[in-house]
Amino acid sequence: MDRTTKRMSKIMDELIRFFFQIGSSGIHMDLRRMGDGYALALKSDFTPENRPKVEEMKEIFETAEKNVGIEEIYWGLAGEDYGGEDSELQLVAQMADLLKLEIMGNQVEMVVCRKKRPDA
């Protein structure tokens, strides 16, 4: 499995974990291999009391500054419990090249893209 595929798998794993932690009754994912990487479309629901966590996730995604060095540090720590609950979302934000998230009531729709890297 190449590096880009491994990273996209990690992104999906973290998103699945997050949405089930916030009360999702089901997650619909559509992953497509594109010429230069992957595109993931995700739809999920969440319980109303977890809306602040979803809004925090959106803020993390919108304000994250891409830094390859930070991505490598997070990747090295992946699977270890450092940084609290937000660290996984920070990891997703660092690994993704494009993140779009829309909240509608207790539903979330997202698009996550990861491009192949020259060294991948």
Short mmCIF file of N, CA and C in Angstrom, two decimals:
data_model
loop_
_atom_site.label_atom_id
_atom_site.label_comp_id
_atom_site.label_asym_id
_atom_site.label_seq_id
_atom_site.Cartn_x
_atom_site.Cartn_y
_atom_site.Cartn_z
N MET A 1 0.86 -1.17 0.00
CA MET A 1 0.00 0.00 0.00
C MET A 1 0.90 1.23 0.00
N ASP A 2 0.63 2.15 -0.91
CA ASP A 2 1.47 3.35 -0.98
C ASP A 2 1.13 4.33 0.14
N ARG A 3 1.98 5.30 0.30
CA ARG A 3 1.87 6.27 1.39
C ARG A 3 0.56 7.06 1.34
N THR A 4 0.14 7.48 0.16
CA THR A 4 -1.09 8.26 0.03
C THR A 4 -2.29 7.42 0.44
N THR A 5 -2.33 6.16 0.04
CA THR A 5 -3.42 5.27 0.42
C THR A 5 -3.45 5.06 1.93
N LYS A 6 -2.30 4.89 2.54
CA LYS A 6 -2.24 4.73 4.00
C LYS A 6 -2.76 5.97 4.71
N ARG A 7 -2.38 7.13 4.23
CA ARG A 7 -2.82 8.37 4.87
C ARG A 7 -4.33 8.56 4.70
N MET A 8 -4.85 8.24 3.53
CA MET A 8 -6.29 8.39 3.33
C MET A 8 -7.05 7.40 4.21
N SER A 9 -6.52 6.21 4.38
CA SER A 9 -7.14 5.23 5.28
C SER A 9 -7.16 5.75 6.71
N LYS A 10 -6.10 6.42 7.12
CA LYS A 10 -6.03 6.99 8.47
C LYS A 10 -7.06 8.11 8.62
N ILE A 11 -7.20 8.95 7.61
CA ILE A 11 -8.21 10.01 7.64
C ILE A 11 -9.60 9.39 7.84
N MET A 12 -9.91 8.36 7.06
CA MET A 12 -11.22 7.71 7.17
C MET A 12 -11.42 7.11 8.55
N ASP A 13 -10.41 6.46 9.08
CA ASP A 13 -10.48 5.85 10.40
C ASP A 13 -10.79 6.89 11.47
N GLU A 14 -10.10 8.01 11.42
CA GLU A 14 -10.31 9.06 12.42
C GLU A 14 -11.69 9.68 12.30
N LEU A 15 -12.18 9.86 11.08
CA LEU A 15 -13.52 10.42 10.90
C LEU A 15 -14.60 9.45 11.39
N ILE A 16 -14.44 8.18 11.10
CA ILE A 16 -15.39 7.17 11.60
C ILE A 16 -15.42 7.19 13.12
N ARG A 17 -14.25 7.18 13.73
CA ARG A 17 -14.16 7.20 15.20
C ARG A 17 -14.85 8.45 15.76
N PHE A 18 -14.57 9.61 15.17
CA PHE A 18 -15.15 10.86 15.65
C PHE A 18 -16.67 10.83 15.57
N PHE A 19 -17.21 10.45 14.42
CA PHE A 19 -18.66 10.49 14.25
C PHE A 19 -19.38 9.49 15.15
N PHE A 20 -18.82 8.32 15.37
CA PHE A 20 -19.47 7.39 16.29
C PHE A 20 -19.37 7.89 17.73
N GLN A 21 -18.30 8.61 18.07
CA GLN A 21 -18.18 9.19 19.41
C GLN A 21 -19.23 10.27 19.66
N ILE A 22 -19.70 10.92 18.60
CA ILE A 22 -20.68 12.00 18.79
C ILE A 22 -22.11 11.53 18.47
N GLY A 23 -22.32 10.22 18.51
CA GLY A 23 -23.66 9.69 18.44
C GLY A 23 -24.21 9.38 17.06
N SER A 24 -23.35 9.23 16.07
CA SER A 24 -23.84 8.90 14.73
C SER A 24 -24.58 7.57 14.73
N SER A 25 -25.70 7.53 14.01
CA SER A 25 -26.41 6.27 13.83
C SER A 25 -25.96 5.57 12.55
N GLY A 26 -25.16 6.25 11.75
CA GLY A 26 -24.64 5.67 10.53
C GLY A 26 -23.81 6.68 9.75
N ILE A 27 -22.83 6.18 9.05
CA ILE A 27 -21.93 7.04 8.27
C ILE A 27 -21.91 6.51 6.84
N HIS A 28 -22.18 7.39 5.90
CA HIS A 28 -22.12 7.03 4.48
C HIS A 28 -20.84 7.64 3.92
N MET A 29 -19.97 6.79 3.36
CA MET A 29 -18.71 7.26 2.77
C MET A 29 -18.63 6.79 1.33
N ASP A 30 -18.16 7.68 0.48
CA ASP A 30 -17.92 7.34 -0.92
C ASP A 30 -16.50 7.77 -1.24
N LEU A 31 -15.60 6.80 -1.38
CA LEU A 31 -14.19 7.08 -1.65
C LEU A 31 -13.90 6.80 -3.11
N ARG A 32 -13.31 7.77 -3.77
CA ARG A 32 -12.95 7.63 -5.19
C ARG A 32 -11.46 7.86 -5.37
N ARG A 33 -10.85 6.98 -6.17
CA ARG A 33 -9.45 7.19 -6.54
C ARG A 33 -9.46 8.12 -7.73
N MET A 34 -8.75 9.21 -7.60
CA MET A 34 -8.63 10.19 -8.67
C MET A 34 -7.22 10.05 -9.25
N GLY A 35 -6.97 10.67 -10.37
CA GLY A 35 -5.66 10.58 -11.00
C GLY A 35 -4.53 11.03 -10.10
N ASP A 36 -4.80 12.02 -9.26
CA ASP A 36 -3.73 12.57 -8.42
C ASP A 36 -3.96 12.32 -6.93
N GLY A 37 -4.80 11.34 -6.57
CA GLY A 37 -5.03 11.05 -5.16
C GLY A 37 -6.40 10.46 -4.93
N TYR A 38 -7.03 10.89 -3.84
CA TYR A 38 -8.33 10.37 -3.44
C TYR A 38 -9.28 11.50 -3.08
N ALA A 39 -10.58 11.24 -3.29
CA ALA A 39 -11.63 12.16 -2.85
C ALA A 39 -12.64 11.35 -2.05
N LEU A 40 -12.97 11.84 -0.87
CA LEU A 40 -13.91 11.19 0.02
C LEU A 40 -15.10 12.10 0.26
N ALA A 41 -16.29 11.58 0.02
CA ALA A 41 -17.53 12.28 0.39
C ALA A 41 -18.11 11.54 1.59
N LEU A 42 -18.48 12.27 2.62
CA LEU A 42 -18.97 11.67 3.85
C LEU A 42 -20.25 12.36 4.29
N LYS A 43 -21.21 11.56 4.73
CA LYS A 43 -22.45 12.08 5.32
C LYS A 43 -22.68 11.33 6.62
N SER A 44 -23.06 12.07 7.65
CA SER A 44 -23.35 11.46 8.94
C SER A 44 -24.31 12.33 9.72
N ASP A 45 -24.91 11.73 10.72
CA ASP A 45 -25.70 12.49 11.67
C ASP A 45 -24.95 12.52 13.00
N PHE A 46 -25.49 13.28 13.95
CA PHE A 46 -24.91 13.36 15.29
C PHE A 46 -26.03 13.74 16.25
N THR A 47 -25.83 13.47 17.53
CA THR A 47 -26.85 13.83 18.50
C THR A 47 -26.77 15.32 18.80
N PRO A 48 -27.92 15.95 19.06
CA PRO A 48 -27.96 17.41 19.25
C PRO A 48 -26.99 17.93 20.31
N GLU A 49 -26.81 17.18 21.39
CA GLU A 49 -25.90 17.66 22.44
C GLU A 49 -24.44 17.69 22.01
N ASN A 50 -24.13 17.04 20.89
CA ASN A 50 -22.75 17.03 20.38
C ASN A 50 -22.50 18.06 19.29
N ARG A 51 -23.46 18.91 19.02
CA ARG A 51 -23.28 19.95 18.01
C ARG A 51 -22.04 20.81 18.28
N PRO A 52 -21.75 21.21 19.54
CA PRO A 52 -20.53 22.00 19.77
C PRO A 52 -19.26 21.28 19.31
N LYS A 53 -19.21 19.95 19.43
CA LYS A 53 -18.03 19.21 18.97
C LYS A 53 -17.92 19.26 17.44
N VAL A 54 -19.06 19.20 16.76
CA VAL A 54 -19.06 19.28 15.30
C VAL A 54 -18.62 20.68 14.86
N GLU A 55 -19.12 21.70 15.54
CA GLU A 55 -18.72 23.07 15.22
C GLU A 55 -17.24 23.29 15.50
N GLU A 56 -16.73 22.66 16.56
CA GLU A 56 -15.29 22.75 16.85
C GLU A 56 -14.48 22.07 15.76
N MET A 57 -14.96 20.92 15.28
CA MET A 57 -14.28 20.23 14.18
C MET A 57 -14.23 21.13 12.95
N LYS A 58 -15.34 21.77 12.65
CA LYS A 58 -15.38 22.66 11.49
C LYS A 58 -14.38 23.79 11.65
N GLU A 59 -14.30 24.35 12.85
CA GLU A 59 -13.34 25.43 13.10
C GLU A 59 -11.90 24.95 12.94
N ILE A 60 -11.60 23.76 13.45
CA ILE A 60 -10.26 23.19 13.30
C ILE A 60 -9.93 23.05 11.82
N PHE A 61 -10.87 22.52 11.04
CA PHE A 61 -10.63 22.31 9.62
C PHE A 61 -10.45 23.63 8.87
N GLU A 62 -11.20 24.65 9.26
CA GLU A 62 -11.14 25.94 8.56
C GLU A 62 -9.90 26.76 8.94
N THR A 63 -9.36 26.53 10.12
CA THR A 63 -8.25 27.37 10.57
C THR A 63 -6.90 26.68 10.54
N ALA A 64 -6.87 25.39 10.23
CA ALA A 64 -5.60 24.66 10.22
C ALA A 64 -4.70 25.19 9.11
N GLU A 65 -3.47 25.46 9.47
CA GLU A 65 -2.47 25.87 8.48
C GLU A 65 -1.66 24.65 8.11
N LYS A 66 -1.64 24.33 6.83
CA LYS A 66 -0.94 23.15 6.33
C LYS A 66 0.56 23.30 6.55
N ASN A 67 1.15 22.27 7.16
CA ASN A 67 2.58 22.25 7.42
C ASN A 67 3.04 20.81 7.32
N VAL A 68 3.83 20.51 6.30
CA VAL A 68 4.27 19.14 6.05
C VAL A 68 5.04 18.58 7.24
N GLY A 69 5.84 19.41 7.89
CA GLY A 69 6.59 18.96 9.06
C GLY A 69 5.67 18.54 10.19
N ILE A 70 4.62 19.32 10.42
CA ILE A 70 3.65 18.97 11.46
C ILE A 70 2.92 17.69 11.09
N GLU A 71 2.58 17.56 9.80
CA GLU A 71 1.91 16.33 9.36
C GLU A 71 2.76 15.12 9.71
N GLU A 72 4.06 15.20 9.47
CA GLU A 72 4.95 14.08 9.75
C GLU A 72 5.01 13.78 11.25
N ILE A 73 5.01 14.83 12.08
CA ILE A 73 5.02 14.62 13.53
C ILE A 73 3.73 13.93 13.96
N TYR A 74 2.59 14.44 13.50
CA TYR A 74 1.31 13.82 13.84
C TYR A 74 1.26 12.38 13.35
N TRP A 75 1.74 12.16 12.14
CA TRP A 75 1.71 10.80 11.59
C TRP A 75 2.55 9.88 12.44
N GLY A 76 3.69 10.36 12.91
CA GLY A 76 4.54 9.56 13.77
C GLY A 76 3.88 9.20 15.09
N LEU A 77 3.00 10.07 15.57
CA LEU A 77 2.31 9.83 16.83
C LEU A 77 0.96 9.16 16.64
N ALA A 78 0.53 8.97 15.41
CA ALA A 78 -0.79 8.39 15.14
C ALA A 78 -0.93 7.06 15.87
N GLY A 79 -2.08 6.90 16.49
CA GLY A 79 -2.32 5.68 17.24
C GLY A 79 -1.96 5.82 18.71
N GLU A 80 -1.22 6.86 19.06
CA GLU A 80 -0.90 7.10 20.45
C GLU A 80 -1.83 8.18 20.96
N ASP A 81 -2.10 8.17 22.24
CA ASP A 81 -3.10 9.08 22.81
C ASP A 81 -2.45 10.35 23.32
N TYR A 82 -1.92 11.17 22.40
CA TYR A 82 -1.33 12.45 22.76
C TYR A 82 -2.26 13.57 22.32
N GLY A 83 -2.33 14.62 23.10
CA GLY A 83 -3.02 15.82 22.65
C GLY A 83 -4.51 15.85 22.83
N GLY A 84 -5.11 14.80 23.38
CA GLY A 84 -6.53 14.83 23.64
C GLY A 84 -7.36 14.53 22.40
N GLU A 85 -8.66 14.74 22.56
CA GLU A 85 -9.63 14.39 21.52
C GLU A 85 -9.41 15.16 20.22
N ASP A 86 -8.97 16.41 20.32
CA ASP A 86 -8.78 17.24 19.13
C ASP A 86 -7.59 16.83 18.29
N SER A 87 -6.65 16.08 18.86
CA SER A 87 -5.43 15.78 18.12
C SER A 87 -5.73 14.98 16.85
N GLU A 88 -6.73 14.10 16.90
CA GLU A 88 -7.08 13.32 15.71
C GLU A 88 -7.63 14.23 14.62
N LEU A 89 -8.41 15.22 15.02
CA LEU A 89 -8.95 16.16 14.04
C LEU A 89 -7.84 17.04 13.47
N GLN A 90 -6.88 17.40 14.30
CA GLN A 90 -5.72 18.15 13.82
C GLN A 90 -4.95 17.32 12.80
N LEU A 91 -4.84 16.02 13.07
CA LEU A 91 -4.16 15.12 12.14
C LEU A 91 -4.88 15.09 10.80
N VAL A 92 -6.20 14.96 10.83
CA VAL A 92 -6.99 14.97 9.59
C VAL A 92 -6.78 16.29 8.85
N ALA A 93 -6.83 17.40 9.58
CA ALA A 93 -6.66 18.71 8.95
C ALA A 93 -5.28 18.84 8.30
N GLN A 94 -4.26 18.27 8.92
CA GLN A 94 -2.92 18.36 8.35
C GLN A 94 -2.74 17.44 7.15
N MET A 95 -3.39 16.28 7.16
CA MET A 95 -3.19 15.31 6.08
C MET A 95 -4.03 15.61 4.85
N ALA A 96 -5.12 16.34 5.00
CA ALA A 96 -6.01 16.60 3.87
C ALA A 96 -5.54 17.81 3.07
N ASP A 97 -5.73 17.74 1.77
CA ASP A 97 -5.41 18.88 0.90
C ASP A 97 -6.63 19.77 0.70
N LEU A 98 -7.81 19.21 0.87
CA LEU A 98 -9.05 19.97 0.75
C LEU A 98 -10.04 19.41 1.76
N LEU A 99 -10.65 20.31 2.52
CA LEU A 99 -11.68 19.93 3.50
C LEU A 99 -12.85 20.88 3.36
N LYS A 100 -14.01 20.33 3.07
CA LYS A 100 -15.23 21.14 3.06
C LYS A 100 -16.21 20.46 4.00
N LEU A 101 -16.86 21.24 4.84
CA LEU A 101 -17.78 20.68 5.82
C LEU A 101 -18.99 21.57 5.92
N GLU A 102 -20.16 20.97 5.84
CA GLU A 102 -21.41 21.71 5.97
C GLU A 102 -22.26 21.04 7.03
N ILE A 103 -22.77 21.84 7.97
CA ILE A 103 -23.65 21.35 9.03
C ILE A 103 -25.07 21.81 8.72
N MET A 104 -25.99 20.84 8.70
CA MET A 104 -27.40 21.14 8.44
C MET A 104 -28.22 20.41 9.49
N GLY A 105 -28.71 21.15 10.48
CA GLY A 105 -29.45 20.52 11.57
C GLY A 105 -28.52 19.58 12.33
N ASN A 106 -28.89 18.30 12.39
CA ASN A 106 -28.01 17.32 13.04
C ASN A 106 -27.33 16.41 12.00
N GLN A 107 -27.10 16.96 10.80
CA GLN A 107 -26.45 16.24 9.71
C GLN A 107 -25.17 16.97 9.30
N VAL A 108 -24.18 16.20 8.89
CA VAL A 108 -22.92 16.76 8.39
C VAL A 108 -22.65 16.16 7.02
N GLU A 109 -22.22 17.01 6.10
CA GLU A 109 -21.72 16.54 4.80
C GLU A 109 -20.32 17.10 4.65
N MET A 110 -19.39 16.23 4.25
CA MET A 110 -18.00 16.64 4.09
C MET A 110 -17.43 16.13 2.78
N VAL A 111 -16.41 16.83 2.33
CA VAL A 111 -15.56 16.36 1.24
C VAL A 111 -14.12 16.51 1.73
N VAL A 112 -13.36 15.43 1.58
CA VAL A 112 -11.96 15.41 1.98
C VAL A 112 -11.15 14.90 0.80
N CYS A 113 -10.13 15.65 0.40
CA CYS A 113 -9.26 15.22 -0.69
C CYS A 113 -7.82 15.12 -0.21
N ARG A 114 -7.13 14.12 -0.70
CA ARG A 114 -5.71 13.91 -0.40
C ARG A 114 -5.01 13.64 -1.72
N LYS A 115 -4.04 14.48 -2.05
CA LYS A 115 -3.28 14.30 -3.29
C LYS A 115 -2.02 13.49 -3.02
N LYS A 116 -1.55 12.83 -4.07
CA LYS A 116 -0.28 12.12 -3.97
C LYS A 116 0.84 13.13 -3.83
N ARG A 117 1.81 12.79 -3.04
CA ARG A 117 2.99 13.64 -2.84
C ARG A 117 4.12 13.13 -3.73
N PRO A 118 5.02 14.01 -4.13
CA PRO A 118 6.14 13.58 -4.98
C PRO A 118 6.97 12.46 -4.35
N ASP A 119 7.04 12.45 -3.01
CA ASP A 119 7.86 11.44 -2.34
C ASP A 119 7.04 10.21 -1.92
N ALA A 120 5.76 10.15 -2.35
CA ALA A 120 4.89 9.04 -1.91
C ALA A 120 5.07 7.83 -2.79
#
